[in-house]
Structure formats: structure tokens, C-alpha cells
Short mmCIF file of C-alpha atoms in Angstrom, two decimals:
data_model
loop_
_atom_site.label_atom_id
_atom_site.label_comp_id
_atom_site.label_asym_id
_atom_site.label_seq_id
_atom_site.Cartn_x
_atom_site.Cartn_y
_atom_site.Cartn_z
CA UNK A 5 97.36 143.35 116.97
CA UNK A 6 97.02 145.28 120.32
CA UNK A 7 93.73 145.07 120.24
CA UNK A 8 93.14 141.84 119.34
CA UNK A 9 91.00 139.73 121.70
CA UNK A 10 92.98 137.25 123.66
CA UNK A 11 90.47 134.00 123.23
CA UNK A 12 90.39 130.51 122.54
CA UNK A 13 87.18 129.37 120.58
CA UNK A 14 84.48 131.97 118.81
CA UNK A 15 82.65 132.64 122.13
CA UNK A 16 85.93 134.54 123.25
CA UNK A 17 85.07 136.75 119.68
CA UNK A 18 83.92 140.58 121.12
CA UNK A 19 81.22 141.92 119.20
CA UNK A 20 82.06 145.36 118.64
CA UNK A 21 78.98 147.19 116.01
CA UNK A 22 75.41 145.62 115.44
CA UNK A 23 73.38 147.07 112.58
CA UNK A 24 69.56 147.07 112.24
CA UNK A 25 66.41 145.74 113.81
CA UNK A 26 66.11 142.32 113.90
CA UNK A 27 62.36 141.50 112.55
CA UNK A 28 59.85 140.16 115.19
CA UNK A 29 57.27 137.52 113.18
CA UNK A 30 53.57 137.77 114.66
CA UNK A 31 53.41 134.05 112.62
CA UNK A 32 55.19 130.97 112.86
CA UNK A 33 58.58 131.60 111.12
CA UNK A 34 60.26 128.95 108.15
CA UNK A 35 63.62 128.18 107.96
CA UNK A 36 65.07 128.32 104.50
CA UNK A 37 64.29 124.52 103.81
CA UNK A 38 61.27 124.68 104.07
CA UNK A 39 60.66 128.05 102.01
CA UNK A 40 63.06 126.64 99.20
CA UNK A 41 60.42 123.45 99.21
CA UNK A 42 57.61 125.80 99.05
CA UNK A 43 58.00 128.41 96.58
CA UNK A 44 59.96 126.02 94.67
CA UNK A 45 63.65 127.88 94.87
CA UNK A 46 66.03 125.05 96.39
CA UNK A 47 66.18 121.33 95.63
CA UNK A 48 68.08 119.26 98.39
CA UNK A 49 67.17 115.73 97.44
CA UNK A 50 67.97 115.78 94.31
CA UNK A 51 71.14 117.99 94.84
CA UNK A 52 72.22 115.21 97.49
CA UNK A 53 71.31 112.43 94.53
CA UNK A 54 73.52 114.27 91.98
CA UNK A 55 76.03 115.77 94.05
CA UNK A 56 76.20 113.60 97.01
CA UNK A 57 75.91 114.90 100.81
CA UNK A 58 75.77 119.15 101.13
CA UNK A 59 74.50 119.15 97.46
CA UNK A 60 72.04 121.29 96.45
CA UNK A 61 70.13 122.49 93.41
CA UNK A 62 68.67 126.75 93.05
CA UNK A 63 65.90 127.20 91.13
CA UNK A 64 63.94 129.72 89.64
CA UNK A 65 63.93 133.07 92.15
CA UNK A 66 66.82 131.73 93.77
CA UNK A 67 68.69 131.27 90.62
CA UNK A 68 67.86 134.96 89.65
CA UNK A 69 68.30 135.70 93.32
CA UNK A 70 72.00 133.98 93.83
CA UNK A 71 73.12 135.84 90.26
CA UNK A 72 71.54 139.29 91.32
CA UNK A 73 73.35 139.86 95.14
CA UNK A 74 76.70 138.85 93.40
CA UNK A 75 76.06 141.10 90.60
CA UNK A 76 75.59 143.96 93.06
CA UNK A 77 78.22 142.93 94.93
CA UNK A 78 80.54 143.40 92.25
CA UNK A 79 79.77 146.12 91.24
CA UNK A 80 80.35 148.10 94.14
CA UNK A 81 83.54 146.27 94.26
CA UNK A 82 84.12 147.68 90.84
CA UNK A 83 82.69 151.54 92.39
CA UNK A 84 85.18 151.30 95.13
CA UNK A 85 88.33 151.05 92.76
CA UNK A 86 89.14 147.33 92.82
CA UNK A 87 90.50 146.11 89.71
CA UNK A 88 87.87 143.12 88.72
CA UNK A 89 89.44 139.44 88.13
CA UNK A 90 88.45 135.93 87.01
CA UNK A 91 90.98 134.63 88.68
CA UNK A 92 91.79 130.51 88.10
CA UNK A 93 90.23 128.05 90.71
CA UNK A 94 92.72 125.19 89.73
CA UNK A 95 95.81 125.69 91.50
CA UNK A 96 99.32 124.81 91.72
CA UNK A 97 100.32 124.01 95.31
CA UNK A 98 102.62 126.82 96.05
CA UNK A 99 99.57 129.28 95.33
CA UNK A 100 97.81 127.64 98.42
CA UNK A 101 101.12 127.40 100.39
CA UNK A 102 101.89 131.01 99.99
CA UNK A 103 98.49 131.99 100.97
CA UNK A 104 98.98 129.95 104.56
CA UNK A 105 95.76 127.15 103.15
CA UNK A 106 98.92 125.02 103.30
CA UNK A 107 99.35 123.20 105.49
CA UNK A 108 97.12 124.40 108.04
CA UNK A 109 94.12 123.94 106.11
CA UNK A 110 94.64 120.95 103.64
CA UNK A 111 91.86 118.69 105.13
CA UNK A 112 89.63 121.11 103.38
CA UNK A 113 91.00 121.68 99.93
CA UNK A 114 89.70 119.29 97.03
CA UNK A 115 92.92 118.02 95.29
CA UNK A 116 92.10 116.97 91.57
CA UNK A 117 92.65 113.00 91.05
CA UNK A 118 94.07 113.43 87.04
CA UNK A 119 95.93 116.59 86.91
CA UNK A 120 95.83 119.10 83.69
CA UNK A 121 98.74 118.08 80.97
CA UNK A 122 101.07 119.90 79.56
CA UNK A 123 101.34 120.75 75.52
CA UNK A 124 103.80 117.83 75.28
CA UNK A 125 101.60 115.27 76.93
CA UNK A 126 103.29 115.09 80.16
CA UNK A 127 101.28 115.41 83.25
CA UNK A 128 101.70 118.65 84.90
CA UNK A 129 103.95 119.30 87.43
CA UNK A 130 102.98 118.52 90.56
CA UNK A 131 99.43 118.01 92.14
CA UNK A 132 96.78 120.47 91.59
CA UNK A 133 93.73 121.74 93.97
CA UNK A 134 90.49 123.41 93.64
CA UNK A 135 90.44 126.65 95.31
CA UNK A 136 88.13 127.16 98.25
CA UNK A 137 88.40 130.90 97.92
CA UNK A 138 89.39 133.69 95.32
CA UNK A 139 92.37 134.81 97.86
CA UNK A 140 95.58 132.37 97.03
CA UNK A 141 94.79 133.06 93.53
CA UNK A 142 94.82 136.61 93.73
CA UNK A 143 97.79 136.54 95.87
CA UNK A 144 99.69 134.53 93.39
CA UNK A 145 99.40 136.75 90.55
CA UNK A 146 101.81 138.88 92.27
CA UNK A 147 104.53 136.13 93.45
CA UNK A 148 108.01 136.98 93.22
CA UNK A 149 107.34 140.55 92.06
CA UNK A 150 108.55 144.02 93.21
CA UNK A 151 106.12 146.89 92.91
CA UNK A 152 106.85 150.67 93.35
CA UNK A 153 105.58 152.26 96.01
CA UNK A 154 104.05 155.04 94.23
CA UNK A 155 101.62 151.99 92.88
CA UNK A 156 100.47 151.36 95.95
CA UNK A 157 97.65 150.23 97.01
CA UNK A 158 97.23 147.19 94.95
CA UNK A 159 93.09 146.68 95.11
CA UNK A 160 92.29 143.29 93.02
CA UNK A 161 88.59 141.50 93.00
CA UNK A 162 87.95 138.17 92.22
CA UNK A 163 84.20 136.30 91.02
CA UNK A 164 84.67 132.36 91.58
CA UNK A 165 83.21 129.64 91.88
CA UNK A 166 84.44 128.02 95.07
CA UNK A 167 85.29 124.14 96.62
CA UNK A 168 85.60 123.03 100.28
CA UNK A 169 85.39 119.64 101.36
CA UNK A 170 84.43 120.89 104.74
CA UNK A 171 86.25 117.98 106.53
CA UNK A 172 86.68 119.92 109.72
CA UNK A 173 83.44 120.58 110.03
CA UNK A 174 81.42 117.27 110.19
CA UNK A 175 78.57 117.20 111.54
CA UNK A 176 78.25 120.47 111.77
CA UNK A 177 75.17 122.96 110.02
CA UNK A 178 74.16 119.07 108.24
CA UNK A 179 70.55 120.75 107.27
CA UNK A 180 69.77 123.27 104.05
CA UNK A 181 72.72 125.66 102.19
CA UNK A 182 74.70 126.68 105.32
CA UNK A 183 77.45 124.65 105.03
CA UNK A 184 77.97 123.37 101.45
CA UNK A 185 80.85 121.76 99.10
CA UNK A 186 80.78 124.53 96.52
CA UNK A 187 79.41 127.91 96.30
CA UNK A 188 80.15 131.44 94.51
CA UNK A 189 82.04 134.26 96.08
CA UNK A 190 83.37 138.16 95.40
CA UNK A 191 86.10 138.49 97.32
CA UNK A 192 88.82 141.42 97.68
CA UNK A 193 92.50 141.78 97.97
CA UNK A 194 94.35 144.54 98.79
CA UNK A 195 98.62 145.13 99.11
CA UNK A 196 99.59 148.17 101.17
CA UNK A 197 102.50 149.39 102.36
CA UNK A 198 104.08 147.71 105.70
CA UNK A 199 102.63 150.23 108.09
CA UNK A 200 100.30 148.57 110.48
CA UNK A 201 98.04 151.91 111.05
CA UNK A 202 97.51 151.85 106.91
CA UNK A 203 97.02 148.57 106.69
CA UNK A 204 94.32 148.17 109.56
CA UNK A 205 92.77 151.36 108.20
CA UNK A 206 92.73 149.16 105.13
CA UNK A 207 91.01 146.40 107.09
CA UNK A 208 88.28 148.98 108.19
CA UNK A 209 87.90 150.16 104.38
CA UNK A 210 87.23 146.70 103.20
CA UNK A 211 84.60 145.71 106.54
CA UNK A 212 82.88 148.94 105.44
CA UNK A 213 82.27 147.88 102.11
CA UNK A 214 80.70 144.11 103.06
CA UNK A 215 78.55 145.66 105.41
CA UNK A 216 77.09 148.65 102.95
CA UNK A 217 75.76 145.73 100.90
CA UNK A 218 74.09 144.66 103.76
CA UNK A 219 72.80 147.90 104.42
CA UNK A 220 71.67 148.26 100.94
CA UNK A 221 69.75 144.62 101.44
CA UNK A 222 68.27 145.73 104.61
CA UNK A 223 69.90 142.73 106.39
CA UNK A 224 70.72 142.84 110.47
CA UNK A 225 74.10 141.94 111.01
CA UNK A 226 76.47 142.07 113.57
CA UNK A 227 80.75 142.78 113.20
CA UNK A 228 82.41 140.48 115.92
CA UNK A 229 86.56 140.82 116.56
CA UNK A 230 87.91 137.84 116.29
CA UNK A 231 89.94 136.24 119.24
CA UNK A 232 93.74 135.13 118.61
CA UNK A 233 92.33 131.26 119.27
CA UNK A 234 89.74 131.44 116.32
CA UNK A 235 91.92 133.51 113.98
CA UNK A 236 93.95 130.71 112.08
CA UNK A 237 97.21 131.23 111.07
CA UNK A 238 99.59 134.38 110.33
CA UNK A 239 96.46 137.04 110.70
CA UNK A 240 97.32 140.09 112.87
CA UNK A 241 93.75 141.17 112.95
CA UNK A 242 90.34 140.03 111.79
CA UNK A 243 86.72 140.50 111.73
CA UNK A 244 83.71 138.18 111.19
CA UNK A 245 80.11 139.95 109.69
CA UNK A 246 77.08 137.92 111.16
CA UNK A 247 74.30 138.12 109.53
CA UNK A 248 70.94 138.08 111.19
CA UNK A 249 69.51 134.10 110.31
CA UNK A 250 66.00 133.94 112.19
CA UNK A 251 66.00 129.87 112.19
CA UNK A 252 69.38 129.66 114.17
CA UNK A 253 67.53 132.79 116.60
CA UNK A 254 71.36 133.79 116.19
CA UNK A 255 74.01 135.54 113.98
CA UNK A 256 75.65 133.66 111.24
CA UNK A 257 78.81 134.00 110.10
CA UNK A 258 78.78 135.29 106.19
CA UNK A 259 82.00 137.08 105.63
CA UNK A 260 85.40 137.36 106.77
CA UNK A 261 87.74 140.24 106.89
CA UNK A 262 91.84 139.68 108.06
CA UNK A 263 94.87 141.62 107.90
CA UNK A 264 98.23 139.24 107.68
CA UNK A 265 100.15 142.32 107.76
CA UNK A 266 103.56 140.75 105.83
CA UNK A 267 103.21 136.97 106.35
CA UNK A 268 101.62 136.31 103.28
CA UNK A 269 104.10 138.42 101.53
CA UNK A 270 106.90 136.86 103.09
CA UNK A 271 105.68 133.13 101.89
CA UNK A 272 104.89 134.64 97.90
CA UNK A 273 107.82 136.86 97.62
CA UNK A 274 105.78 140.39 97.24
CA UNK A 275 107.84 143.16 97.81
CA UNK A 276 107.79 146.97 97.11
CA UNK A 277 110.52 149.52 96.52
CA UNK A 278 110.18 152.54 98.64
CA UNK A 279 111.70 155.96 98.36
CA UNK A 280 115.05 154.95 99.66
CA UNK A 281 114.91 152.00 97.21
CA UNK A 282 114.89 149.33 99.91
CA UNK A 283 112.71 146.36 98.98
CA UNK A 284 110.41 146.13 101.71
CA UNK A 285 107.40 143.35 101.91
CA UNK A 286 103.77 144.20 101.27
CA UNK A 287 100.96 143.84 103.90
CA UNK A 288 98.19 141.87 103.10
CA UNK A 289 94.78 141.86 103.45
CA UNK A 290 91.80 140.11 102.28
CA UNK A 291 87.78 140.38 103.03
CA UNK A 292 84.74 138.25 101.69
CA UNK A 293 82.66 140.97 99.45
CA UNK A 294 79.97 138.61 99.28
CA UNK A 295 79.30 135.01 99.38
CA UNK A 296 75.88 133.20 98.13
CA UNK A 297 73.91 130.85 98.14
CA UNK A 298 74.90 131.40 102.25
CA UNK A 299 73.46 135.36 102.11
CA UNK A 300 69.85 133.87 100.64
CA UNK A 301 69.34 132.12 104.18
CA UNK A 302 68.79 136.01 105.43
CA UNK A 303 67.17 136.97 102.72
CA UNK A 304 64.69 134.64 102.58
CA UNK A 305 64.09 134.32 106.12
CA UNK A 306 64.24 137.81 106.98
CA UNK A 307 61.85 138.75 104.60
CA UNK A 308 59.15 136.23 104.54
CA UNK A 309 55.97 137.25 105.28
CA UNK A 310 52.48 135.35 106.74
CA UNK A 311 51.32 134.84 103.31
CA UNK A 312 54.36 132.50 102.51
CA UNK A 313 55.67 134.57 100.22
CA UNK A 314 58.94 136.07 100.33
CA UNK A 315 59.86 140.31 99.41
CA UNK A 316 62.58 141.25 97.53
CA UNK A 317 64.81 143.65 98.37
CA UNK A 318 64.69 146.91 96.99
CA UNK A 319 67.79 147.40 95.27
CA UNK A 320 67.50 143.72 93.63
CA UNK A 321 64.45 143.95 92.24
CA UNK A 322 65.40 145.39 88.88
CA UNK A 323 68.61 142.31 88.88
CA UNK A 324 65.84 139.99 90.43
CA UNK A 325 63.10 141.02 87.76
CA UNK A 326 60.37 140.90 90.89
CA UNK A 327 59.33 142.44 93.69
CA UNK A 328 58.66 138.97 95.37
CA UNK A 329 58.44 135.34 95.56
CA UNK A 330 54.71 134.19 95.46
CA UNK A 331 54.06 130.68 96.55
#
């Protein structure tokens, strides 16, 4: 878009809204590793013995914890008028091509070894992946299908579990449940019609949504425009929300909101029929609702206090069943 930042890496990203006050500790402060070893809430050792290297076990609060901000999560989804879907997370290739994972980012999808068979026996056709995100399987649902205009928007959420090898990013964020193999996300889709000014006012919609939650979970965070150089492929426009992570002493990226205006559309085949009765093809759009365990970093870090212990927020205590984490 116009007003895209023109950038090569995500220090050329322009912040552009910062919410909240980010908390100043009068002790010394704990990363989540160390508050997950204390209160007893996250297991790395024996996640890395079962699962291998990023693995990780949640227990007790963090269990309740991890369940209760996705929970919320979808049901504002559900308040805002997104259709909810359990969408599959074992894919056929062309889902992941038509979403633009292929072939730009293969490195990081999981393909299975011994593909599903079909009812006569015969191995399936083609290889199958794990997905890393909700998106290309939302997408697909609507391959090679005209809508009517009049149905438009199309607002679909998905609840997965995720899978990312992270092979592009070794050595990076090696410590605690930053960066991690597989996780659970919300995410949203939405089809509009090919008008950039309703489709970015889509993009706005869908940013303003992610960062309510936040609000609601008294979280700083930051929205940052992301540069044409950190974008990835076929996006027209995209955000980043930052949440505030008082180990790093920094932002950290926790969801991601892009508009592909027709690209997507153009690799799946989505079209709608307008008024005239020209087939024209969809814009798309796409925006992280809420991903966890990632959003428990904040949470627990943000809202530890000199005792050790860590407060809940308000509006998760009921989900939670506490008002906070004793040691």
C-alpha cells in the first residue's frame, strides 16, 4: 500500500499506536523461566526430554491460564460476528500453496513421514503437512468457489493447535516458551470485496479486535507497520502487535495482522459475482486473535509481584478459577 513503510529488516517497521503504562518493578524482576520453575506452571526439562529441543510442558495455573485467554479470545471472536471453525491442521499441499506458505515458507512447515490412506488402502495423494497456522485452512474451504456479493463479508475463525519447525529461526529466542514447535492459536479470516479502502478498513477492524483483548488483560503493547522488507510475500499491508515482555526490556511480537488484497484469491480460485455479474476475486485478509502459551510471557511477567506470586487478570479470573498464583 501507499503507506506502507519502505524498509528492509524489522527495525525499518514504524510504530504507529502504543497502549498502556509499562509497569516499573521496585524489586528484582523474573523472567518467565524462572516464575514457571517457581510456582510450578512450566516444565522445560522434561518438555525438552519428551519433546526434544523448544519442548515444553504447562502445568497447573498455566494450564488453566493457556485454556482461559483462548477461551476469551474466542469468544469475542464469536461477539464480533465471525463464524467459529475447527478447521483441519493436516493439509494437502495446495492448501499451503494457495495460502503463499508455499514455497516461500516450506523450511518451516512439518511434512508428515506416513501420509493418511485412503478407504481403499492406497496412500493418499500426495504429501501432507501440519499446519503452522489456522489461515491456509480457512482459506481452502473456499477454493474454487464463487460467492455473491450480497454475502459479503465472509468472517471465518479458526481454534488450532499449531506446528512450526522454526528452521529459519535458529538460534534465535533458544530460552523459555518464546519460540516453540507447537502452540494453540485463534485466528481470523475475512473475504471482502476487491476495494482496497474496504479491505484496509477491514485490516483496521481485525487490529482492533487483537488489541481489545489486550486491553481487557491490561497488557502494554505496541502496533508497529510493517516495512515492505519484513512483510513476506503477496501482503499489501500489515501490522505486528508487541506486547510489553519485561525480561527482553522490549516489545514482543504476539500477533500479526495482513491484508493480501487478491493474491491469495488469485492462487485458491475465490471469486465473487457482483451486480453486473462479473466474477471478480476476493481480497483477503487474515489477523492472529490470539496466540498462547507466547501471551503468558506478559502475563506472568507483567503481573508478578515482590511476593513471587503472580495476579490474575481481572476478566480471567472466573475462566482461571483464581485471583492469583501463590508460590
Amino acid at each position: 500500500s501507499d503507506d506502507t513503510p519502505i524498509g528492509k529488516t524489522d527495525e525499518d517497521n514504524q510504530e504507529i499506536e502504543t497502549w498502556g503504562k509499562i509497569p516499573e518493578f521496585d524489586f528484582p524482576v523474573q523472567d518467565h523461566v524462572a516464575l514457571g520453575k517457581k510456582l510450578d506452571l512450566i516444565d522445560l526439562e522434561k518438555g525438552a526430554k519428551t519433546a526434544g529441543f523448544r519442548g515444553y510442558y504447562l502445568k497447573n495455573a498455566a494450564a488453566k491460564l493457556h485454556f482461559a485467554v483462548l477461551f476469551y479470545a474466542w469468544q469475542k471472536i464469536i461477539e464480533a460476528g465471525f463464524t467459529p471453525m475447527v478447521p483441519p491442521t493436516i493439509l494437502r499441499e495446495f492448501a499451503l500453496i494457495g495460502s503463499g506458505h508455499f514455497p516461500f515458507g516450506k523450511e518451516d512447515v512439518y511434512q508428515i513421514a506416513n501420509p493418511s490412506r485412503l478407504a481403499s488402502g492406497e496412500k493418499s495423494e500426495g504429501p501432507e503437512y501440519l499446519a503452522g497456522t489456522a489461515e491456509p485452512s480457512l482459506l481452502a474451504y473456499f477454493a474454487n468457489t464463487t460467492l455473491e456479493e450480497k454475502d459479503l463479508p465472509i468472517m471465518v475463525a479458526g481454534w488450532t493447535p499449531c506446528y512450526r519447525s522454526e528452521a529459519g529461526s535458529y538460534g534465535k529466542d533458544t530460552q523459555g516458551i518464546y519460540r516453540i514447535h507447537e502452540f494453540s492459536k485463534v485466528e481470523q479470516v475475512v473475504l471482502c470485496q476487491a476495494d482496497n479502502k474496504i479491505s484496509d478498513s477491514w485490516l483496521e477492524k481485525m487490529k482492533d479486535i487483537s488489541t481489545g483483548i489486550l486491553q481487557d488483560f491490561e497488557l502494554p503493547y505496541r502496533v508497529v507497520k510493517v516495512c515492505t522488507g519484513d512483510m513476506g510475500a503477496g501482503k499489501r499491508k500489515m501490522y505486528d502487535i508487541e506486547t510489553w515482555m519485561p525480561s527482553r526490556k522490549s516489545y514482543g511480537e504476539t500477533h500479526s495482522d495482513s491484508n493480501l488484497s487478491d493474491w491469495q484469491a488469485r492462487r485458491l480460485n475465490i471469486f465473487y459475482r457482483n451486480k453486473k455479474g462479473e466474477k471478480i476475486l476476493v481480497h483477503a485478509l487474515n489477523n492472529t486473535v490470539l496466540a498462547s502459551p507466547r501471551i503468558l510471557i506478559a502475563l506472568l511477567e507483567n503481573n508478578q509481584q515482590e511476593d513471587g506470586s503472580v495476579v490474575i487478570p481481572k476478566v480471567l479470573r472466573s475462566l482461571v478459577g483464581l485471583d492469583k498464583i501463590t508460590p
